[in-house]
Coordinates of C-alpha atoms in Angstrom, one line a residue:
M1 CA 3.5 -2.6 33.1
G2 CA 4.7 -6.1 32.1
Q3 CA 5.7 -7.4 28.7
P4 CA 2.5 -7.0 26.7
V5 CA 3.3 -9.2 23.6
R6 CA 0.1 -11.3 24.0
D7 CA -2.0 -8.2 24.7
Y8 CA -0.8 -6.6 21.5
L9 CA -1.3 -9.8 19.6
L10 CA -4.9 -10.1 21.0
T11 CA -5.6 -6.5 20.0
L12 CA -4.3 -7.1 16.5
C13 CA -6.4 -10.2 16.1
V14 CA -9.6 -8.5 17.3
A15 CA -9.1 -5.6 14.9
A16 CA -8.4 -8.0 12.0
A17 CA -11.4 -10.2 12.8
V18 CA -13.9 -7.3 13.2
T19 CA -12.6 -5.7 9.9
Y20 CA -12.9 -9.1 8.1
L21 CA -16.4 -9.8 9.3
L22 CA -17.7 -6.3 8.7
T23 CA -16.4 -6.1 5.1
G24 CA -19.0 -8.5 3.7
P25 CA -22.0 -6.7 5.0
V26 CA -20.4 -3.3 4.1
R27 CA -20.0 -4.6 0.5
K28 CA -23.7 -5.4 0.3
F29 CA -24.5 -2.0 1.8
A30 CA -22.3 -0.2 -0.7
I31 CA -24.0 -2.0 -3.6
A32 CA -27.4 -1.2 -2.2
I33 CA -26.8 2.6 -2.0
G34 CA -25.0 2.7 -5.3
A35 CA -21.5 3.4 -4.1
M36 CA -20.1 1.8 -7.3
P37 CA -18.8 4.6 -9.5
A38 CA -18.5 4.1 -13.2
I39 CA -15.1 3.1 -14.7
R40 CA -12.8 6.0 -15.2
A41 CA -10.1 6.4 -17.8
R42 CA -7.3 6.0 -15.2
D43 CA -8.8 3.0 -13.5
V44 CA -7.2 -0.4 -13.8
H45 CA -10.2 -2.5 -13.1
R46 CA -12.8 -3.2 -15.8
E47 CA -15.9 -4.0 -13.7
P48 CA -17.7 -1.6 -11.3
T49 CA -16.6 -2.4 -7.8
P50 CA -18.2 -1.2 -4.6
R51 CA -16.2 1.1 -2.3
L52 CA -16.8 2.1 1.3
G53 CA -14.4 -0.5 2.7
G54 CA -13.2 2.1 5.1
I55 CA -16.4 1.6 7.1
A56 CA -15.2 -1.9 8.1
M57 CA -11.7 -0.7 8.7
F58 CA -13.0 2.0 11.1
G59 CA -15.0 -0.7 12.9
G60 CA -11.7 -2.6 13.3
L61 CA -10.0 0.5 14.7
C62 CA -12.8 1.1 17.3
A63 CA -12.8 -2.6 18.3
G64 CA -9.1 -2.6 18.8
L65 CA -9.1 0.5 20.9
I66 CA -12.0 -0.8 23.1
V67 CA -10.3 -4.2 23.7
A68 CA -6.9 -2.6 24.4
S69 CA -8.5 -0.3 27.0
H70 CA -9.7 -3.3 29.0
L71 CA -6.4 -5.3 28.9
F72 CA -4.1 -5.2 32.0
N73 CA -0.9 -4.3 30.2
L74 CA -2.4 -1.8 27.7
G75 CA -5.0 -0.2 29.9
G76 CA -2.4 2.2 31.3
V77 CA -1.9 3.7 27.9
F78 CA -5.4 5.2 28.1
E79 CA -4.8 6.4 31.7
L80 CA -1.5 8.0 31.2
S81 CA -2.0 9.5 27.7
N82 CA -4.8 11.2 25.8
E83 CA -3.3 10.1 22.5
P84 CA -5.7 7.2 21.8
R85 CA -8.7 9.5 22.2
A86 CA -7.1 12.1 20.0
L87 CA -6.5 9.4 17.4
L88 CA -10.1 8.3 17.5
S89 CA -11.4 11.8 17.2
G90 CA -9.3 12.6 14.2
A91 CA -10.0 9.2 12.6
A92 CA -13.7 9.6 13.0
L93 CA -13.6 13.0 11.2
I94 CA -11.4 11.9 8.3
W95 CA -13.4 8.7 8.0
L96 CA -16.7 10.7 7.7
I97 CA -15.2 12.9 5.0
G98 CA -14.0 9.8 3.1
V99 CA -17.4 8.1 3.2
L100 CA -19.0 11.2 1.8
D101 CA -16.4 11.3 -1.0
D102 CA -16.9 7.6 -1.8
K103 CA -20.6 8.3 -2.3
F104 CA -20.8 11.8 -3.7
E105 CA -17.3 12.6 -5.0
I106 CA -16.6 15.8 -3.1
D107 CA -14.1 18.4 -4.2
A108 CA -10.4 17.8 -3.7
L109 CA -9.9 21.1 -1.9
I110 CA -12.7 20.2 0.5
K111 CA -11.0 16.9 1.3
L112 CA -7.7 18.8 1.9
G113 CA -9.4 21.1 4.3
G114 CA -10.9 18.2 6.1
Q115 CA -7.6 16.5 6.5
M116 CA -6.1 19.7 8.0
I117 CA -9.1 19.9 10.4
A118 CA -8.7 16.3 11.5
A119 CA -5.0 16.9 12.2
A120 CA -5.9 20.0 14.2
V121 CA -8.3 18.0 16.2
M122 CA -5.6 15.7 17.2
V123 CA -3.2 18.6 18.0
I124 CA -5.8 20.2 20.3
Q125 CA -6.1 16.9 22.3
G126 CA -2.3 16.6 22.8
L127 CA -1.2 14.4 19.8
T128 CA 1.5 16.8 18.5
I129 CA 5.2 17.1 18.0
L130 CA 6.8 18.8 21.0
W131 CA 10.5 18.6 20.2
L132 CA 12.8 17.3 17.5
P133 CA 16.1 15.5 17.9
I134 CA 18.5 17.2 15.4
P135 CA 21.8 15.5 14.6
G136 CA 24.8 17.6 15.8
I137 CA 22.5 19.9 17.8
G138 CA 20.5 17.8 20.2
T139 CA 16.9 18.1 21.2
V140 CA 15.2 21.3 20.0
A141 CA 12.0 22.3 21.7
L142 CA 9.3 23.6 19.3
T143 CA 6.9 26.4 20.0
P144 CA 3.2 25.6 19.9
W145 CA 2.8 27.1 16.4
Q146 CA 5.8 25.2 15.1
G147 CA 4.6 21.9 16.5
T148 CA 1.1 22.5 15.2
L149 CA 2.2 23.3 11.6
L150 CA 4.7 20.4 11.5
T151 CA 2.1 18.0 12.8
V152 CA -0.5 19.1 10.3
A153 CA 2.0 18.9 7.5
L154 CA 3.0 15.4 8.4
V155 CA -0.6 14.2 8.6
V156 CA -1.6 15.7 5.3
V157 CA 1.5 14.4 3.4
T158 CA 1.0 10.9 4.8
I159 CA -2.7 10.7 4.1
N160 CA -2.3 11.8 0.5
A161 CA 0.7 9.6 0.0
V162 CA -1.3 6.5 1.0
N163 CA -4.3 7.8 -1.0
F164 CA -2.2 8.2 -4.2
V165 CA -0.7 4.7 -4.0
D166 CA -4.2 3.1 -3.7
G167 CA -4.5 2.2 -7.4
L168 CA -4.2 -1.6 -7.5
D169 CA -6.1 -4.4 -5.7
G170 CA -4.5 -4.9 -2.3
L171 CA -1.7 -2.4 -2.9
A172 CA -2.4 0.3 -0.3
A173 CA -3.5 -2.1 2.4
G174 CA -0.5 -4.4 2.0
M175 CA 2.1 -1.6 1.9
V176 CA 0.6 0.1 5.0
C177 CA 0.6 -3.3 6.7
I178 CA 4.3 -3.8 6.0
A179 CA 5.0 -0.3 7.2
A180 CA 3.0 -0.8 10.4
A181 CA 4.9 -4.1 11.1
A182 CA 8.3 -2.3 10.7
F183 CA 7.0 0.5 12.9
F184 CA 5.7 -1.9 15.5
L185 CA 9.2 -3.5 15.9
Y186 CA 10.9 -0.2 16.3
T187 CA 8.4 1.3 18.8
Y188 CA 8.2 -1.9 20.8
R189 CA 12.0 -1.9 21.1
L190 CA 11.8 1.6 22.5
W191 CA 9.0 0.8 24.9
Y192 CA 10.3 -2.5 26.2
G193 CA 14.0 -2.3 25.5
Y194 CA 14.6 1.2 26.9
G195 CA 11.6 1.2 29.3
I196 CA 10.1 4.3 27.7
E197 CA 6.4 4.2 28.3
A198 CA 5.8 7.2 26.1
A199 CA 6.3 4.9 23.1
A200 CA 3.5 2.6 24.2
P201 CA 0.7 4.6 22.3
A202 CA 2.6 4.4 19.0
T203 CA 3.1 0.7 19.5
L204 CA -0.6 0.2 20.1
F205 CA -1.5 2.2 17.0
A206 CA 0.9 0.1 14.8
A207 CA -0.7 -3.2 16.1
I208 CA -4.2 -2.0 15.5
L209 CA -3.2 -0.7 12.0
M210 CA -1.8 -4.1 11.1
G211 CA -5.0 -5.8 12.2
M212 CA -7.1 -3.4 10.1
C213 CA -5.1 -4.1 7.0
L214 CA -4.8 -7.8 7.5
G215 CA -8.6 -8.1 8.0
F216 CA -9.4 -6.2 4.8
L217 CA -6.8 -7.7 2.5
P218 CA -8.6 -11.1 1.9
H219 CA -11.5 -9.1 0.4
N220 CA -9.2 -6.7 -1.5
M221 CA -6.6 -8.9 -3.1
H222 CA -6.8 -9.3 -6.9
P223 CA -9.5 -9.7 -8.1
A224 CA -10.9 -7.3 -5.5
R225 CA -14.5 -7.7 -4.4
I226 CA -14.5 -4.3 -2.6
F227 CA -12.3 -1.2 -2.5
M228 CA -11.4 0.7 0.6
G229 CA -12.1 4.0 -1.1
D230 CA -11.0 7.3 0.3
S231 CA -12.7 6.4 3.6
G232 CA -10.2 3.6 4.0
S233 CA -7.0 5.1 2.5
M234 CA -7.3 8.4 4.3
L235 CA -8.1 6.5 7.6
I236 CA -5.0 4.2 7.5
G237 CA -2.9 7.1 6.4
L238 CA -4.0 9.1 9.4
V239 CA -3.3 6.2 11.8
L240 CA 0.1 5.7 10.4
A241 CA 0.9 9.5 10.7
A242 CA -0.4 9.5 14.3
G243 CA 2.0 6.7 15.3
A244 CA 4.9 8.6 13.7
I245 CA 4.0 11.8 15.5
S246 CA 3.6 10.1 18.8
V247 CA 7.1 8.4 18.7
T248 CA 8.9 11.4 17.1
G249 CA 7.6 14.3 19.1
Q250 CA 6.5 12.7 22.4
V251 CA 9.5 10.4 23.3
D252 CA 12.2 12.3 25.1
P253 CA 15.7 11.3 23.8
D254 CA 17.2 12.1 27.2
A255 CA 15.2 9.2 28.7
M256 CA 17.3 6.7 26.7
K257 CA 20.4 7.6 28.7
L258 CA 22.6 7.2 25.7
F259 CA 25.0 10.1 26.4
E260 CA 27.8 8.0 28.0
G261 CA 31.1 6.7 26.9
S262 CA 33.3 7.9 24.1
E263 CA 32.1 10.2 21.3
R264 CA 32.0 7.4 18.8
Q265 CA 30.0 5.2 21.1
A266 CA 27.6 8.0 21.8
T267 CA 27.2 8.6 18.1
H268 CA 26.2 4.9 17.5
A269 CA 24.0 4.9 20.6
M270 CA 22.2 8.0 19.5
L271 CA 21.1 6.5 16.2
P272 CA 17.8 5.2 17.7
V273 CA 17.1 8.8 18.6
F274 CA 17.6 10.1 15.1
I275 CA 15.8 7.2 13.4
P276 CA 12.3 8.6 14.3
L277 CA 13.1 11.5 12.0
L278 CA 13.8 9.1 9.2
L279 CA 11.6 6.1 9.9
P280 CA 8.2 7.7 9.1
L281 CA 9.8 8.9 5.8
T282 CA 11.2 5.4 5.0
I283 CA 7.8 3.8 5.8
I284 CA 6.0 6.0 3.2
A285 CA 9.1 6.3 0.9
I286 CA 7.3 4.6 -2.1
P287 CA 4.0 6.4 -1.7
A288 CA 5.8 9.8 -1.0
A289 CA 7.9 9.3 -4.1
D290 CA 4.8 8.7 -6.1
L291 CA 3.2 11.7 -4.6
V292 CA 6.1 14.0 -5.4
L293 CA 6.4 12.7 -8.9
A294 CA 2.7 13.1 -9.5
I295 CA 2.7 16.7 -8.4
V296 CA 5.8 17.5 -10.5
R297 CA 4.3 15.7 -13.6
R298 CA 0.9 17.3 -13.4
T299 CA 2.3 20.8 -12.7
W300 CA 4.8 20.4 -15.6
N301 CA 1.9 19.5 -17.9
G302 CA -0.1 22.5 -16.8
Q303 CA -2.6 20.4 -14.8
S304 CA -3.8 20.7 -11.3
P305 CA -1.8 18.7 -8.7
F306 CA -5.1 17.0 -7.8
A307 CA -5.9 16.0 -11.4
A308 CA -6.0 12.2 -11.8
D309 CA -3.9 10.5 -14.4
R310 CA -2.3 7.1 -15.3
G311 CA 1.3 8.0 -14.5
H312 CA 1.6 6.5 -11.0
L313 CA 4.3 4.0 -10.2
H314 CA 1.9 1.0 -10.3
H315 CA 0.6 2.2 -13.7
R316 CA 4.2 2.3 -15.0
L317 CA 4.8 -1.3 -13.8
L318 CA 1.8 -2.4 -15.8
E319 CA 3.0 -0.6 -18.8
I320 CA 6.4 -2.2 -18.6
G321 CA 4.7 -5.6 -18.9
H322 CA 4.1 -6.8 -15.3
S323 CA 0.9 -8.5 -14.5
H324 CA -1.4 -7.1 -11.8
S325 CA -0.3 -9.5 -9.1
R326 CA 3.4 -9.1 -9.9
S327 CA 3.2 -5.3 -9.8
V328 CA 1.7 -5.5 -6.3
L329 CA 4.3 -7.9 -5.1
I330 CA 7.1 -5.7 -6.4
M331 CA 5.7 -2.7 -4.6
Y332 CA 5.5 -4.9 -1.5
F333 CA 9.1 -5.9 -1.9
W334 CA 10.4 -2.3 -2.1
S335 CA 8.3 -1.1 0.8
A336 CA 9.5 -4.0 3.0
L337 CA 13.2 -3.5 2.0
I338 CA 13.2 0.2 2.8
A339 CA 11.1 0.0 6.1
F340 CA 12.8 -3.1 7.6
G341 CA 16.2 -2.0 6.3
A342 CA 15.9 1.2 8.3
V343 CA 14.7 -0.7 11.4
G344 CA 17.6 -3.2 11.1
Y345 CA 20.2 -0.5 10.6
S346 CA 18.9 1.3 13.7
V347 CA 19.4 -1.8 15.8
H348 CA 22.9 -2.7 14.5
S349 CA 24.3 0.4 12.8
A350 CA 27.9 -0.9 13.1
S351 CA 27.2 -4.1 11.3
M352 CA 28.4 -4.0 7.7
W353 CA 26.5 -7.2 6.7
I354 CA 23.1 -5.3 7.1
V355 CA 24.3 -2.8 4.4
L356 CA 25.5 -5.7 2.2
V357 CA 22.1 -7.5 2.5
I358 CA 20.2 -4.3 1.6
V359 CA 22.4 -3.7 -1.4
F360 CA 22.0 -7.3 -2.6
L361 CA 18.2 -7.2 -2.2
S362 CA 18.1 -3.9 -4.0
A363 CA 19.9 -5.5 -6.9
V364 CA 17.4 -8.4 -6.9
G365 CA 14.6 -5.8 -6.9
L366 CA 16.0 -4.1 -9.9
V367 CA 16.2 -7.4 -11.8
L368 CA 12.5 -8.0 -10.9
L369 CA 11.6 -4.6 -12.2
L370 CA 13.3 -5.2 -15.6
L371 CA 12.2 -8.8 -15.9
P372 CA 9.6 -8.1 -18.7
R373 CA 12.2 -6.4 -20.8
F374 CA 14.3 -9.6 -20.7
T375 CA 11.6 -12.3 -21.0
P376 CA 13.3 -15.6 -22.0
R377 CA 12.1 -17.5 -25.0
A378 CA 12.0 -21.2 -25.0
P379 CA 13.1 -23.2 -28.1
R380 CA 10.3 -24.0 -30.6
W381 CA 10.3 -27.7 -29.7
A382 CA 9.4 -26.7 -26.1
N383 CA 6.6 -24.4 -27.0
S384 CA 4.0 -26.9 -25.8
M385 CA 5.6 -27.2 -22.4
V386 CA 5.9 -23.5 -21.4
P387 CA 3.3 -20.8 -20.8
P388 CA 2.4 -18.7 -23.9
R389 CA 4.4 -15.7 -22.7
Y390 CA 7.7 -17.7 -23.0
R391 CA 7.0 -19.3 -26.4
R392 CA 9.1 -18.3 -29.4
R393 CA 6.9 -16.8 -32.0
R394 CA 7.0 -18.3 -35.5
R395 CA 8.0 -16.2 -38.5
P396 CA 5.3 -15.4 -41.1
A397 CA 7.0 -17.6 -43.7
E398 CA 6.8 -20.6 -41.3
L399 CA 3.1 -20.2 -40.6
P400 CA 1.0 -22.8 -42.5
A401 CA -1.3 -21.5 -45.2
D402 CA -4.9 -21.7 -44.3
P403 CA -6.9 -23.9 -46.7
A404 CA -9.9 -22.5 -48.4
P405 CA -12.9 -22.8 -46.1
A406 CA -15.5 -25.3 -47.0
P407 CA -19.1 -24.1 -47.2
E408 CA -20.1 -26.0 -44.1
E409 CA -17.1 -24.5 -42.3
T410 CA -18.4 -21.0 -43.1
A411 CA -21.6 -21.8 -41.2
A412 CA -19.7 -23.4 -38.3
P413 CA -16.9 -21.2 -37.2
E414 CA -16.3 -23.5 -34.2
A415 CA -14.2 -25.8 -36.4
H416 CA -11.4 -23.3 -36.3
G417 CA -11.6 -22.6 -32.5
S418 CA -8.4 -24.4 -31.7
H419 CA -6.5 -22.7 -34.5
L420 CA -7.6 -19.3 -33.3
A421 CA -6.6 -20.2 -29.7
D422 CA -3.1 -21.2 -30.8
E423 CA -2.8 -18.0 -32.9
D424 CA -3.8 -15.9 -29.8
A425 CA -1.2 -17.8 -27.7
D426 CA 1.5 -16.8 -30.1
R427 CA 0.6 -13.2 -30.4
P428 CA 2.9 -10.8 -28.5
R429 CA 1.5 -8.9 -25.6
V430 CA 0.8 -5.2 -26.1
A431 CA 1.3 -2.5 -23.6
V432 CA -1.3 -2.1 -20.9
G433 CA -3.3 0.6 -22.5
V434 CA -6.4 -1.4 -21.8
S435 CA -6.7 -3.4 -18.6
G436 CA -8.4 -6.8 -18.2
V437 CA -11.0 -7.8 -15.8
N438 CA -10.4 -6.3 -12.4
G439 CA -7.1 -4.9 -13.5
A440 CA -5.6 -8.0 -15.1
T441 CA -3.3 -7.4 -18.1
A442 CA -5.1 -7.6 -21.4
I443 CA -3.7 -8.6 -24.8
G444 CA -6.0 -6.5 -26.9
T445 CA -9.4 -5.0 -27.2
R446 CA -11.0 -8.2 -28.6
S447 CA -11.8 -11.2 -26.6
R448 CA -9.2 -13.9 -26.1
F449 CA -11.8 -16.6 -26.5
S450 CA -13.2 -17.4 -29.9
D451 CA -16.9 -17.5 -30.4
R452 CA -17.8 -21.2 -30.4
R453 CA -21.5 -20.7 -31.1
K454 CA -23.0 -21.6 -34.5
A455 CA -24.0 -18.7 -36.6
N456 CA -27.7 -19.8 -36.7
S457 CA -28.0 -21.2 -33.2
P458 CA -29.9 -19.3 -30.5
R459 CA -27.9 -17.9 -27.5

């Protein structure tokens, strides 16, 4: 097969276009059938929003696979491997379970059982881990039972990690898109750089996954018009896990012919073999950390690990003082830093500048995390030139005394509208206990806008 960059790009664009075009009709369908659950205590948005976005994403997956099967450079993936069919079978099952959950709110244990069955369906059709490259030992062949258990565990963990992080507009789709982009670069290097055709299915899965997320993001960015729901989050989690399983357990490390030269050279050369063990973990490092912390927190509090709460990482970012959009961008930053840092280190493991860049960007990320704690305040004379959040608040003694209201002013509260607006602008922000419209940070339970209607005027 030749260099299939254009074929991968075409597949990505088709998956993105189909997902984007289907999302609008799916949103109307979700509203028509009532797939708009009531606002829960842990939700960030304040308006009922339709779910079932996973229907459009599943359409993008099917379209990407169909187009890829008819392309010259990618058609061989379907002839030499059964992994695309295994992925489609498992994805259809997990998608159906997600659709039912978005509409009827099925039990968490039933969803967990469905996830295990979907993973087992892929194992039966050949998408499983056959061996593991262990540092210091070499390639270790797994028994069928060991491979099955490890595959099911990886699928379940990845699906739930992505599902747990799906709490803000555009968060899960963006993070998975970043992870898929890093994974595509790594698997394509194995496929084309080393000539290992066994890495071609994982490369195709990553390209289609990027298209699914990119096509859905315009509808899901803040303020979101539709949510992907469990039908979407579990679907993209399964596709991400399938790519990791394919490149980790299907690619033979001996095919890279890296066992030549001195021991030190062989150690550096073997790093691309060991990276598949770490790359899937780095790709879902942020969601996996959120998953582990949620389980520990809920178990410590005597709750079920599946009980919902407002202690996720994105909730904590909002409580610190970040806005909705900034919280999402910070999560994007850390996901990209970890995923692309691992890929870059696998390519040039002997280059110290890569480590220095990662350390520097990590320091920048920490500063961004703590930014609300150190919000600068402008001088009082510059209050009119900066946003309200950066204005220096006046002391109570400096506030002008309000004159006694005239009788006509009592009947016309709109005369004080500008004063109330200025007072609201100087009020400090409170912690995000109550969210604004579609998840925007609120400043209190009352409206930020004064009532400008006359007391005796009709609405």
